[in-house]
Amino acid sequence: MLGSNKRFTIHLRYLITGVVMLAFISTVASSLWGVYQISKNILIENTLETNRVYAQKLATTANTYLEETFKTLEFSAFYIAENYENEALLQQEVERLRYQTDIFNSVAITDNRGVVLAISPPTLELKGVQLSSEQTGDALEKQKPNISKPYEGVTGRKLIFISQPIFNTAGEYMGLVGGTIYIEYDNIFHKLLGEHFYHDGSYVYVVDEDGTIIYHQDSSRVGDNVANNEIVQKLMEGKSGAQKVTNTKGVKMLSGYSSVELSKWGIVSQRPLDVALLPSSDLVQKAALISMPFVLLALLIILIIASFITKPLQQMALLSMNDQKKVKIEELYKVKGWYFEARVLKESLVHAFTLLQKRIDHYQTQSTTDALTGLMNRRSMDETLIRWTEEQQQYAVLLIDLDHFKSVNDTYGHAIGDEVLKYLAESMRMHSRPQDICCRYGGEEFIMLLPNTTKAEAYRTAENLRQYLEDTESPCGRPVTMSGGIAAYPQAGTAPHVIIERADQALYQAKHQGRNKVKLYYTEENTL
């Protein structure tokens, strides 16, 4: 009997030890897996949103650029109509358009039959030549502002032709003035889009309304038709958004896309999924390294005291196995460790699980803030606005945009640009109340959420911040200025996205009127 009991005791010791070790390791592994899944989902959502906003910003910029281009050509068309018979002035005008606007690779004026009257650069030797391409004929026939589809010109280059009709004072159609963009060479797209903001396989490309690539950082891709791409198909329908997609090389990408309204082009900004998820793997590795000493300590203690453990060990094993993702620490405290070994094990488990839970809570907290500035990120901002709106709480939204921030990056570098963004974030905190919430909206755009605030109070806050920035030296060695737009709930709208849109409209007015200004949404300005 004694031998039987002894054999049973030895067997039970190894069995209990094995169960406890398995439960403990499973708990740690599931906790780390939970950290990985949380950070992975957050990274995917943030990357998709970042690329969507970036593509939308590029599309807006491109649309604005095209609008300005048509205005320039329209003005030139009036001038040409008045000097139609003066060959010297016509030549001067095409030279001016090419050098002054820095948009076109070449500029031409034709009569209503497509015969070239003046061209820049003159080295193209096309003066007097009748342009016979389908796209030129289409522009002549339409007799209105036109952006052609990509085609091969008489010089053999692939190009896009942007043109404006010329009418005399009698309303007679005289021809057109237009410029070409050589899509296989350095052109305005390189200045508008440049290199993507990361150097890790991310890139931007542009397609026309038929799905033909007209800009790509890999110039060999220009001219390829990618209409079968899922995102390109949505762009061809005029849609914007963000989603996961597999590119033509089989690489999974996180893509944001947006349409250029004026030209019906589509802009896609995308980043490799594997690259976007690298921080998540690093996060789990760090958490594992931090947790490893506690795990090893706990396992060592289990092995040492296994021969002395009976009921306390069984209780702790069962508690660990009940819920491997959320260990009930208060239940562990109830376990009676009436001998030293059991007490040490209990304290070690409590300490290890508490640390892991704190780590998870810490990473969840990080997911609500912007990594660069420490301000609330856009996701948390949206949740706050939805909650305030559902509670029908009065609030004002101040949308802030740094003026000429691109020139800061271009002049001083992105490192100084990041310091300027952090400087703006700190300035916002200085000029906010404890109940106000400062957020980074994206890029150089920031938002202040002002609860229980009138339009006048929001305007004073914005003006104080604006004047402070205007009078204070920033990290780039000189003051930077901001433009601001204010909209209030419920006066400007009853939905958060409407309030932000109205604040953006006011911001646009501030930009349009010379920057370094704060504007209220226009229906509210007279009641300030």
Short mmCIF file of C-alpha atoms in Angstrom, two decimals:
data_model
loop_
_atom_site.label_atom_id
_atom_site.label_comp_id
_atom_site.label_asym_id
_atom_site.label_seq_id
_atom_site.Cartn_x
_atom_site.Cartn_y
_atom_site.Cartn_z
CA MET A 1 0.00 0.00 0.00
CA LEU A 2 2.79 2.37 0.90
CA GLY A 3 4.57 1.57 -2.34
CA SER A 4 1.36 2.10 -4.19
CA ASN A 5 0.82 5.44 -2.48
CA LYS A 6 4.39 6.47 -3.20
CA ARG A 7 4.06 5.61 -6.86
CA PHE A 8 0.77 7.55 -6.98
CA THR A 9 2.38 10.54 -5.25
CA ILE A 10 5.28 10.61 -7.71
CA HIS A 11 2.90 10.31 -10.67
CA LEU A 12 0.65 13.05 -9.33
CA ARG A 13 3.63 15.36 -8.83
CA TYR A 14 4.67 15.15 -12.48
CA LEU A 15 1.08 15.34 -13.63
CA ILE A 16 0.37 18.48 -11.63
CA THR A 17 3.67 20.02 -12.70
CA GLY A 18 2.91 19.32 -16.34
CA VAL A 19 -0.61 20.75 -16.12
CA VAL A 20 0.57 23.93 -14.38
CA MET A 21 3.41 24.47 -16.85
CA LEU A 22 1.09 23.93 -19.81
CA ALA A 23 -1.53 26.28 -18.40
CA PHE A 24 1.04 28.94 -17.60
CA ILE A 25 2.73 28.82 -21.00
CA SER A 26 -0.66 28.81 -22.75
CA THR A 27 -1.71 31.88 -20.79
CA VAL A 28 1.46 33.72 -21.71
CA ALA A 29 1.21 32.64 -25.35
CA SER A 30 -2.45 33.65 -25.63
CA SER A 31 -1.70 37.00 -24.00
CA LEU A 32 1.12 37.64 -26.47
CA TRP A 33 -1.11 36.50 -29.32
CA GLY A 34 -3.76 38.91 -28.11
CA VAL A 35 -1.21 41.74 -28.10
CA TYR A 36 -0.19 40.78 -31.63
CA GLN A 37 -3.76 40.65 -32.96
CA ILE A 38 -4.70 43.97 -31.36
CA SER A 39 -1.63 45.76 -32.71
CA LYS A 40 -2.00 44.07 -36.11
CA ASN A 41 -5.59 45.25 -36.53
CA ILE A 42 -4.70 48.75 -35.37
CA LEU A 43 -1.74 48.95 -37.77
CA ILE A 44 -3.87 47.78 -40.70
CA GLU A 45 -6.65 50.26 -39.92
CA ASN A 46 -4.21 53.14 -39.42
CA THR A 47 -2.25 52.33 -42.59
CA LEU A 48 -5.42 52.07 -44.68
CA GLU A 49 -6.68 55.37 -43.29
CA THR A 50 -3.31 57.06 -43.78
CA ASN A 51 -3.11 55.94 -47.40
CA ARG A 52 -6.73 56.94 -48.02
CA VAL A 53 -6.15 60.43 -46.64
CA TYR A 54 -2.85 60.71 -48.53
CA ALA A 55 -4.42 59.67 -51.84
CA GLN A 56 -7.33 62.05 -51.24
CA LYS A 57 -4.91 64.88 -50.48
CA LEU A 58 -2.95 64.18 -53.67
CA ALA A 59 -6.16 64.02 -55.70
CA THR A 60 -7.29 67.37 -54.29
CA THR A 61 -3.90 68.90 -55.04
CA ALA A 62 -3.90 67.52 -58.59
CA ASN A 63 -7.44 68.78 -59.20
CA THR A 64 -6.48 72.25 -57.93
CA TYR A 65 -3.41 72.22 -60.16
CA LEU A 66 -5.50 71.34 -63.21
CA GLU A 67 -8.03 74.07 -62.38
CA GLU A 68 -5.22 76.62 -62.22
CA THR A 69 -3.82 75.26 -65.47
CA PHE A 70 -7.13 75.78 -67.28
CA LYS A 71 -7.38 79.29 -65.85
CA THR A 72 -3.90 80.06 -67.16
CA LEU A 73 -4.75 78.68 -70.60
CA GLU A 74 -8.07 80.56 -70.64
CA PHE A 75 -6.32 83.86 -69.95
CA SER A 76 -3.76 83.04 -72.62
CA ALA A 77 -6.53 82.24 -75.12
CA PHE A 78 -7.99 85.78 -74.73
CA TYR A 79 -4.56 87.28 -75.29
CA ILE A 80 -3.91 85.09 -78.36
CA ALA A 81 -7.29 86.01 -79.88
CA GLU A 82 -6.35 89.70 -79.71
CA ASN A 83 -2.94 89.08 -81.32
CA TYR A 84 -3.81 86.21 -83.63
CA GLU A 85 -2.03 87.67 -86.65
CA ASN A 86 1.18 88.61 -84.80
CA GLU A 87 3.52 85.60 -85.14
CA ALA A 88 6.18 87.11 -82.84
CA LEU A 89 3.70 87.66 -80.02
CA LEU A 90 2.27 84.16 -80.47
CA GLN A 91 5.76 82.70 -80.14
CA GLN A 92 6.42 84.82 -77.06
CA GLU A 93 3.17 83.55 -75.52
CA VAL A 94 4.00 79.84 -75.93
CA GLU A 95 7.47 80.47 -74.49
CA ARG A 96 5.90 82.28 -71.53
CA LEU A 97 3.44 79.47 -70.89
CA ARG A 98 6.14 76.81 -70.94
CA TYR A 99 8.64 78.61 -68.71
CA GLN A 100 6.31 80.51 -66.37
CA THR A 101 3.87 77.77 -65.43
CA ASP A 102 6.44 74.93 -65.24
CA ILE A 103 3.58 72.54 -66.02
CA PHE A 104 4.07 71.62 -69.67
CA ASN A 105 6.91 69.91 -71.47
CA SER A 106 5.84 71.69 -74.65
CA VAL A 107 3.24 74.31 -75.62
CA ALA A 108 1.57 74.93 -78.98
CA ILE A 109 -0.98 77.21 -80.65
CA THR A 110 -2.93 75.84 -83.64
CA ASP A 111 -5.56 77.21 -85.97
CA ASN A 112 -8.99 75.62 -86.28
CA ARG A 113 -7.59 72.98 -88.68
CA GLY A 114 -4.83 71.88 -86.31
CA VAL A 115 -1.98 73.66 -88.12
CA VAL A 116 0.69 74.73 -85.62
CA LEU A 117 1.09 78.54 -85.53
CA ALA A 118 3.65 78.69 -82.70
CA ILE A 119 5.42 76.08 -80.60
CA SER A 120 7.80 75.90 -77.66
CA PRO A 121 10.41 74.58 -77.68
CA PRO A 122 11.06 75.60 -81.30
CA THR A 123 13.44 72.64 -81.65
CA LEU A 124 10.41 70.41 -82.14
CA GLU A 125 10.17 71.97 -85.64
CA LEU A 126 6.41 71.55 -85.85
CA LYS A 127 5.47 75.10 -86.89
CA GLY A 128 3.27 74.89 -89.99
CA VAL A 129 2.66 71.17 -89.46
CA GLN A 130 -0.93 69.98 -89.23
CA LEU A 131 -1.45 67.82 -86.14
CA SER A 132 -3.38 64.75 -87.19
CA SER A 133 -3.68 62.65 -84.05
CA GLU A 134 -7.11 61.46 -82.95
CA GLN A 135 -6.70 63.26 -79.63
CA THR A 136 -5.85 66.60 -81.27
CA GLY A 137 -8.80 66.20 -83.63
CA ASP A 138 -11.03 65.44 -80.68
CA ALA A 139 -9.89 68.62 -78.89
CA LEU A 140 -10.47 70.72 -82.04
CA GLU A 141 -13.90 69.22 -82.56
CA LYS A 142 -15.07 69.68 -78.95
CA GLN A 143 -14.14 73.39 -78.92
CA LYS A 144 -13.95 73.39 -75.10
CA PRO A 145 -11.32 72.82 -72.38
CA ASN A 146 -10.01 69.30 -72.78
CA ILE A 147 -7.62 66.77 -71.22
CA SER A 148 -6.72 64.03 -73.68
CA LYS A 149 -6.14 60.38 -73.05
CA PRO A 150 -2.48 59.27 -73.29
CA TYR A 151 -1.28 58.93 -76.88
CA GLU A 152 1.88 58.95 -78.98
CA GLY A 153 2.56 62.36 -80.49
CA VAL A 154 4.24 63.21 -83.78
CA THR A 155 7.58 63.28 -81.95
CA GLY A 156 7.13 59.66 -80.88
CA ARG A 157 6.69 60.52 -77.20
CA LYS A 158 3.79 59.32 -75.09
CA LEU A 159 1.96 62.38 -73.83
CA ILE A 160 -1.20 63.99 -72.48
CA PHE A 161 -2.50 67.13 -74.21
CA ILE A 162 -4.31 69.78 -72.12
CA SER A 163 -5.97 72.43 -74.30
CA GLN A 164 -8.20 75.51 -74.26
CA PRO A 165 -10.23 76.75 -77.29
CA ILE A 166 -9.59 80.22 -78.78
CA PHE A 167 -12.54 82.38 -79.83
CA ASN A 168 -12.42 85.89 -81.25
CA THR A 169 -14.64 88.71 -80.06
CA ALA A 170 -17.25 87.68 -82.60
CA GLY A 171 -17.44 84.24 -81.06
CA GLU A 172 -15.77 82.53 -84.03
CA TYR A 173 -13.65 79.46 -83.26
CA MET A 174 -10.02 80.22 -84.21
CA GLY A 175 -8.13 77.21 -82.87
CA LEU A 176 -6.63 76.18 -79.56
CA VAL A 177 -3.74 76.70 -77.20
CA GLY A 178 -2.47 73.76 -75.22
CA GLY A 179 0.41 72.06 -73.53
CA THR A 180 1.74 68.52 -73.43
CA ILE A 181 2.92 66.46 -70.48
CA TYR A 182 5.42 63.77 -71.48
CA ILE A 183 4.29 60.92 -69.25
CA GLU A 184 7.48 58.87 -69.68
CA TYR A 185 9.78 61.72 -68.63
CA ASP A 186 10.12 64.07 -65.67
CA ASN A 187 6.90 66.05 -65.54
CA ILE A 188 4.51 67.82 -63.22
CA PHE A 189 3.44 64.50 -61.64
CA HIS A 190 6.91 64.11 -60.16
CA LYS A 191 6.57 67.50 -58.48
CA LEU A 192 2.99 66.89 -57.30
CA LEU A 193 3.51 63.34 -56.10
CA GLY A 194 7.25 62.96 -55.63
CA GLU A 195 8.53 59.97 -53.71
CA HIS A 196 6.13 58.32 -51.30
CA PHE A 197 6.52 59.37 -47.70
CA TYR A 198 8.13 56.00 -46.82
CA HIS A 199 11.09 54.20 -48.42
CA ASP A 200 10.00 50.65 -47.73
CA GLY A 201 8.26 49.50 -50.90
CA SER A 202 5.39 51.98 -50.65
CA TYR A 203 4.55 53.87 -53.81
CA VAL A 204 2.00 56.03 -55.59
CA TYR A 205 0.68 55.64 -59.11
CA VAL A 206 -1.88 57.43 -61.30
CA VAL A 207 -4.24 55.96 -63.91
CA ASP A 208 -6.48 57.65 -66.44
CA GLU A 209 -10.20 56.97 -66.83
CA ASP A 210 -9.47 53.85 -68.97
CA GLY A 211 -7.11 52.31 -66.39
CA THR A 212 -3.87 53.21 -68.20
CA ILE A 213 -0.96 54.14 -65.93
CA ILE A 214 0.12 57.75 -66.58
CA TYR A 215 2.47 58.06 -63.61
CA HIS A 216 4.45 55.47 -61.72
CA GLN A 217 7.72 55.67 -59.80
CA ASP A 218 8.84 52.77 -61.98
CA SER A 219 8.81 54.55 -65.34
CA SER A 220 8.70 51.22 -67.21
CA ARG A 221 5.13 50.76 -65.95
CA VAL A 222 3.90 53.99 -67.60
CA GLY A 223 1.49 53.15 -70.40
CA ASP A 224 0.47 49.76 -68.96
CA ASN A 225 -3.26 49.13 -68.76
CA VAL A 226 -4.29 47.83 -65.33
CA ALA A 227 -8.06 48.08 -65.74
CA ASN A 228 -8.47 44.55 -64.33
CA ASN A 229 -7.11 45.71 -60.97
CA GLU A 230 -9.91 45.77 -58.36
CA ILE A 231 -9.01 49.24 -57.07
CA VAL A 232 -8.55 50.67 -60.56
CA GLN A 233 -12.02 49.42 -61.46
CA LYS A 234 -13.43 51.36 -58.52
CA LEU A 235 -11.48 54.45 -59.56
CA MET A 236 -12.90 54.14 -63.07
CA GLU A 237 -16.32 54.33 -61.40
CA GLY A 238 -15.27 57.54 -59.62
CA LYS A 239 -15.03 55.96 -56.17
CA SER A 240 -12.58 56.65 -53.34
CA GLY A 241 -11.64 54.58 -50.31
CA ALA A 242 -9.13 52.11 -48.89
CA GLN A 243 -8.76 48.32 -48.86
CA LYS A 244 -6.36 45.38 -48.96
CA VAL A 245 -5.35 44.36 -52.46
CA THR A 246 -2.80 42.11 -54.19
CA ASN A 247 -0.75 43.96 -56.82
CA THR A 248 0.35 42.59 -60.20
CA LYS A 249 3.49 41.11 -58.63
CA GLY A 250 1.47 39.13 -56.09
CA VAL A 251 2.39 41.39 -53.16
CA LYS A 252 -0.37 42.08 -50.63
CA MET A 253 -0.78 45.83 -50.23
CA LEU A 254 -2.76 48.23 -48.04
CA SER A 255 -4.08 50.76 -50.51
CA GLY A 256 -5.84 54.10 -50.37
CA TYR A 257 -7.33 55.53 -53.54
CA SER A 258 -9.10 58.68 -54.68
CA SER A 259 -10.39 60.15 -57.95
CA VAL A 260 -9.34 63.47 -59.48
CA GLU A 261 -12.68 65.04 -60.29
CA LEU A 262 -11.63 67.34 -63.14
CA SER A 263 -9.63 64.82 -65.19
CA LYS A 264 -11.27 61.55 -64.03
CA TRP A 265 -7.81 60.25 -63.15
CA GLY A 266 -7.33 57.97 -60.18
CA ILE A 267 -4.53 58.16 -57.59
CA VAL A 268 -3.46 55.09 -55.59
CA SER A 269 -1.18 55.18 -52.53
CA GLN A 270 -0.18 51.79 -51.17
CA ARG A 271 2.14 50.13 -48.71
CA PRO A 272 3.15 46.44 -48.47
CA LEU A 273 1.15 44.57 -45.82
CA ASP A 274 4.27 42.85 -44.49
CA VAL A 275 6.02 46.17 -43.99
CA ALA A 276 3.00 47.69 -42.26
CA LEU A 277 2.88 44.78 -39.80
CA LEU A 278 6.58 44.82 -38.86
CA PRO A 279 5.97 47.01 -35.75
CA SER A 280 3.44 44.42 -34.54
CA SER A 281 6.04 41.63 -34.62
CA ASP A 282 8.55 43.87 -32.86
CA LEU A 283 5.93 44.65 -30.22
CA VAL A 284 5.31 40.97 -29.46
CA GLN A 285 9.06 40.27 -29.31
CA LYS A 286 9.57 43.05 -26.79
CA ALA A 287 6.63 41.89 -24.71
CA ALA A 288 8.00 38.32 -24.79
CA LEU A 289 11.48 39.46 -23.72
CA ILE A 290 10.06 41.53 -20.87
CA SER A 291 7.85 38.67 -19.74
CA MET A 292 10.46 35.92 -20.14
CA PRO A 293 12.26 36.41 -16.78
CA PHE A 294 8.96 36.19 -14.92
CA VAL A 295 7.91 33.14 -16.92
CA LEU A 296 11.21 31.37 -16.25
CA LEU A 297 11.08 32.30 -12.59
CA ALA A 298 7.57 30.97 -12.23
CA LEU A 299 8.42 27.71 -14.01
CA LEU A 300 11.53 27.22 -11.87
CA ILE A 301 9.52 27.75 -8.71
CA ILE A 302 6.91 25.26 -9.93
CA LEU A 303 9.58 22.61 -10.53
CA ILE A 304 11.20 23.20 -7.12
CA ILE A 305 8.03 23.02 -5.05
CA ALA A 306 6.10 20.49 -7.16
CA SER A 307 6.63 17.67 -4.60
CA PHE A 308 5.08 19.85 -1.86
CA ILE A 309 2.07 21.14 -3.83
CA THR A 310 -1.38 19.59 -3.63
CA LYS A 311 -4.53 21.58 -3.44
CA PRO A 312 -3.07 25.14 -3.87
CA LEU A 313 -1.36 24.08 -7.08
CA GLN A 314 -4.50 22.45 -8.42
CA GLN A 315 -6.47 25.61 -7.66
CA MET A 316 -3.96 27.79 -9.47
CA ALA A 317 -3.84 25.43 -12.46
CA LEU A 318 -7.62 25.47 -12.75
CA LEU A 319 -7.69 29.27 -12.47
CA SER A 320 -5.06 29.58 -15.21
CA MET A 321 -7.04 27.26 -17.47
CA ASN A 322 -10.43 28.89 -16.88
CA ASP A 323 -9.70 31.93 -19.03
CA GLN A 324 -6.33 32.01 -20.66
CA LYS A 325 -6.77 35.53 -21.98
CA LYS A 326 -7.87 37.22 -18.76
CA VAL A 327 -6.61 35.61 -15.60
CA LYS A 328 -8.79 36.55 -12.60
CA ILE A 329 -6.11 37.91 -10.32
CA GLU A 330 -8.53 38.42 -7.43
CA GLU A 331 -9.21 34.64 -7.45
CA LEU A 332 -5.50 33.93 -7.24
CA TYR A 333 -5.34 36.03 -4.09
CA LYS A 334 -7.95 33.76 -2.50
CA VAL A 335 -5.77 30.65 -2.87
CA LYS A 336 -4.46 29.71 0.59
CA GLY A 337 -0.72 29.27 0.41
CA TRP A 338 -0.19 28.07 3.97
CA TYR A 339 3.44 27.17 3.25
CA PHE A 340 6.25 29.25 1.87
CA GLU A 341 6.55 27.58 -1.55
CA ALA A 342 2.87 27.94 -2.39
CA ARG A 343 2.87 31.57 -1.29
CA VAL A 344 5.89 32.44 -3.49
CA LEU A 345 4.35 30.74 -6.53
CA LYS A 346 1.07 32.55 -6.03
CA GLU A 347 2.81 35.93 -5.75
CA SER A 348 4.92 35.18 -8.85
CA LEU A 349 1.85 34.30 -10.91
CA VAL A 350 -0.02 37.37 -9.73
CA HIS A 351 2.97 39.58 -10.56
CA ALA A 352 3.52 38.02 -14.00
CA PHE A 353 -0.12 38.18 -15.05
CA THR A 354 -0.51 41.72 -13.69
CA LEU A 355 2.52 42.83 -15.70
CA LEU A 356 1.20 41.20 -18.87
CA GLN A 357 -2.22 42.78 -18.38
CA LYS A 358 -0.62 46.17 -17.81
CA ARG A 359 1.39 45.73 -21.00
CA ILE A 360 -1.74 44.93 -22.96
CA ASP A 361 -3.53 47.91 -21.43
CA HIS A 362 -0.51 50.09 -22.27
CA TYR A 363 -0.50 49.02 -25.92
CA GLN A 364 -4.26 49.55 -26.15
CA THR A 365 -3.74 53.07 -24.78
CA GLN A 366 -1.02 53.69 -27.37
CA SER A 367 -3.47 52.73 -30.11
CA THR A 368 -5.58 55.80 -29.26
CA THR A 369 -2.74 58.33 -29.64
CA ASP A 370 -0.66 59.65 -32.48
CA ALA A 371 2.87 58.23 -32.25
CA LEU A 372 4.68 61.44 -33.27
CA THR A 373 2.83 64.13 -31.31
CA GLY A 374 1.18 62.20 -28.49
CA LEU A 375 -2.16 63.79 -29.37
CA MET A 376 -5.37 61.79 -29.75
CA ASN A 377 -5.50 60.06 -33.14
CA ARG A 378 -8.28 60.29 -35.68
CA ARG A 379 -9.96 57.05 -34.68
CA SER A 380 -10.39 58.15 -31.06
CA MET A 381 -11.42 61.63 -32.19
CA ASP A 382 -14.24 60.16 -34.29
CA GLU A 383 -15.44 58.09 -31.33
CA THR A 384 -15.43 61.19 -29.09
CA LEU A 385 -17.41 63.28 -31.59
CA ILE A 386 -19.97 60.50 -32.05
CA ARG A 387 -20.41 60.22 -28.27
CA TRP A 388 -20.79 63.99 -27.82
CA THR A 389 -23.28 64.16 -30.67
CA GLU A 390 -25.33 61.27 -29.31
CA GLU A 391 -25.39 63.05 -25.93
CA GLN A 392 -26.40 66.27 -27.74
CA GLN A 393 -23.56 68.09 -26.05
CA GLN A 394 -22.67 71.46 -27.55
CA TYR A 395 -19.15 71.61 -28.96
CA ALA A 396 -16.96 73.43 -31.44
CA VAL A 397 -14.39 71.98 -33.85
CA LEU A 398 -11.25 73.95 -34.72
CA LEU A 399 -9.51 72.54 -37.82
CA ILE A 400 -5.87 73.70 -38.04
CA ASP A 401 -3.49 73.49 -41.00
CA LEU A 402 0.13 74.68 -40.96
CA ASP A 403 0.75 77.18 -43.75
CA HIS A 404 3.37 76.20 -46.33
CA PHE A 405 4.43 73.16 -44.30
CA LYS A 406 5.78 71.49 -47.42
CA SER A 407 8.37 74.24 -47.70
CA VAL A 408 9.52 73.46 -44.15
CA ASN A 409 10.11 69.82 -45.10
CA ASP A 410 11.75 70.80 -48.40
CA THR A 411 13.99 73.45 -46.80
CA TYR A 412 14.92 71.92 -43.45
CA GLY A 413 14.21 68.23 -43.92
CA HIS A 414 11.59 65.86 -42.55
CA ALA A 415 13.30 65.58 -39.15
CA ILE A 416 12.83 69.31 -38.54
CA GLY A 417 9.35 69.02 -40.05
CA ASP A 418 8.49 66.42 -37.41
CA GLU A 419 9.83 68.75 -34.70
CA VAL A 420 7.60 71.54 -36.04
CA LEU A 421 4.58 69.21 -35.85
CA LYS A 422 5.43 68.33 -32.23
CA TYR A 423 5.91 72.05 -31.51
CA LEU A 424 2.42 72.76 -32.87
CA ALA A 425 1.00 69.92 -30.75
CA GLU A 426 2.60 71.36 -27.60
CA SER A 427 1.37 74.85 -28.50
CA MET A 428 -2.16 73.48 -28.84
CA ARG A 429 -1.92 71.93 -25.38
CA MET A 430 -0.69 75.25 -23.94
CA HIS A 431 -3.71 77.09 -25.35
CA SER A 432 -6.34 74.50 -24.44
CA ARG A 433 -8.42 73.94 -21.34
CA PRO A 434 -8.30 70.72 -19.31
CA GLN A 435 -11.55 69.55 -20.89
CA ASP A 436 -10.43 70.33 -24.47
CA ILE A 437 -9.10 67.52 -26.67
CA CYS A 438 -6.22 68.05 -29.10
CA CYS A 439 -6.01 65.66 -32.05
CA ARG A 440 -3.85 65.00 -35.07
CA TYR A 441 -6.14 64.74 -38.09
CA GLY A 442 -3.47 63.73 -40.60
CA GLY A 443 -0.23 65.16 -42.03
CA GLU A 444 0.03 68.81 -41.01
CA GLU A 445 -3.69 69.04 -40.16
CA PHE A 446 -4.77 69.10 -36.51
CA ILE A 447 -8.08 69.45 -34.71
CA MET A 448 -9.10 70.87 -31.35
CA LEU A 449 -12.39 69.59 -29.89
CA LEU A 450 -13.88 72.21 -27.58
CA PRO A 451 -16.80 70.88 -25.46
CA ASN A 452 -19.46 73.26 -24.14
CA THR A 453 -17.90 76.07 -26.14
CA THR A 454 -19.52 78.92 -28.05
CA LYS A 455 -18.33 80.17 -31.42
CA ALA A 456 -16.88 83.28 -29.84
CA GLU A 457 -14.93 81.28 -27.25
CA ALA A 458 -13.61 78.92 -29.92
CA TYR A 459 -12.57 81.87 -32.05
CA ARG A 460 -10.66 83.45 -29.14
CA THR A 461 -8.86 80.19 -28.46
CA ALA A 462 -7.93 79.87 -32.13
CA GLU A 463 -6.76 83.48 -32.35
CA ASN A 464 -4.62 83.13 -29.22
CA LEU A 465 -2.95 80.06 -30.72
CA ARG A 466 -2.51 81.71 -34.10
CA GLN A 467 -0.92 84.85 -32.61
CA TYR A 468 1.34 82.74 -30.39
CA LEU A 469 2.64 80.81 -33.42
CA GLU A 470 3.07 84.02 -35.41
CA ASP A 471 5.18 85.60 -32.65
CA THR A 472 7.18 82.56 -31.52
CA GLU A 473 10.24 80.98 -33.07
CA SER A 474 9.60 77.38 -34.11
CA PRO A 475 12.13 74.50 -34.31
CA CYS A 476 12.96 75.49 -37.88
CA GLY A 477 14.41 78.79 -36.61
CA ARG A 478 11.52 81.04 -37.61
CA PRO A 479 7.85 81.39 -36.74
CA VAL A 480 5.36 79.21 -38.58
CA THR A 481 1.79 80.28 -39.16
CA MET A 482 -1.48 78.43 -39.21
CA SER A 483 -4.84 78.74 -40.89
CA GLY A 484 -7.93 77.69 -38.96
CA GLY A 485 -11.54 76.86 -39.63
CA ILE A 486 -14.26 76.68 -36.95
CA ALA A 487 -17.66 75.00 -36.98
CA ALA A 488 -19.95 74.37 -34.03
CA TYR A 489 -22.51 71.73 -33.17
CA PRO A 490 -25.45 71.92 -33.57
CA GLN A 491 -25.45 75.25 -35.47
CA ALA A 492 -23.29 74.01 -38.39
CA GLY A 493 -24.78 70.53 -38.61
CA THR A 494 -26.07 67.53 -36.68
CA ALA A 495 -23.48 64.92 -37.65
CA PRO A 496 -19.74 64.85 -36.78
CA HIS A 497 -18.60 64.45 -40.38
CA VAL A 498 -20.73 67.43 -41.42
CA ILE A 499 -19.21 69.60 -38.65
CA ILE A 500 -15.69 68.66 -39.81
CA GLU A 501 -16.61 69.35 -43.45
CA ARG A 502 -17.95 72.77 -42.47
CA ALA A 503 -14.79 73.51 -40.47
CA ASP A 504 -12.78 72.44 -43.53
CA GLN A 505 -14.78 74.86 -45.69
CA ALA A 506 -13.95 77.66 -43.27
CA LEU A 507 -10.29 76.58 -43.34
CA TYR A 508 -10.37 76.72 -47.12
CA GLN A 509 -11.63 80.33 -46.89
CA ALA A 510 -8.77 81.18 -44.54
CA LYS A 511 -6.28 79.66 -46.99
CA HIS A 512 -7.92 81.35 -49.95
CA GLN A 513 -7.81 84.76 -48.24
CA GLY A 514 -4.07 84.69 -47.66
CA ARG A 515 -3.46 82.18 -44.84
CA ASN A 516 -2.49 83.00 -41.23
CA LYS A 517 -6.20 83.54 -40.51
CA VAL A 518 -8.99 81.91 -38.56
CA LYS A 519 -12.42 81.75 -40.18
CA LEU A 520 -15.79 80.63 -38.90
CA TYR A 521 -18.08 78.55 -41.06
CA TYR A 522 -19.66 81.20 -43.27
CA THR A 523 -23.23 80.92 -41.97
CA GLU A 524 -21.95 81.72 -38.47
CA GLU A 525 -19.45 84.51 -39.15
CA ASN A 526 -21.90 87.36 -38.83
CA THR A 527 -22.99 86.13 -35.39
CA LEU A 528 -19.53 86.03 -33.77
#
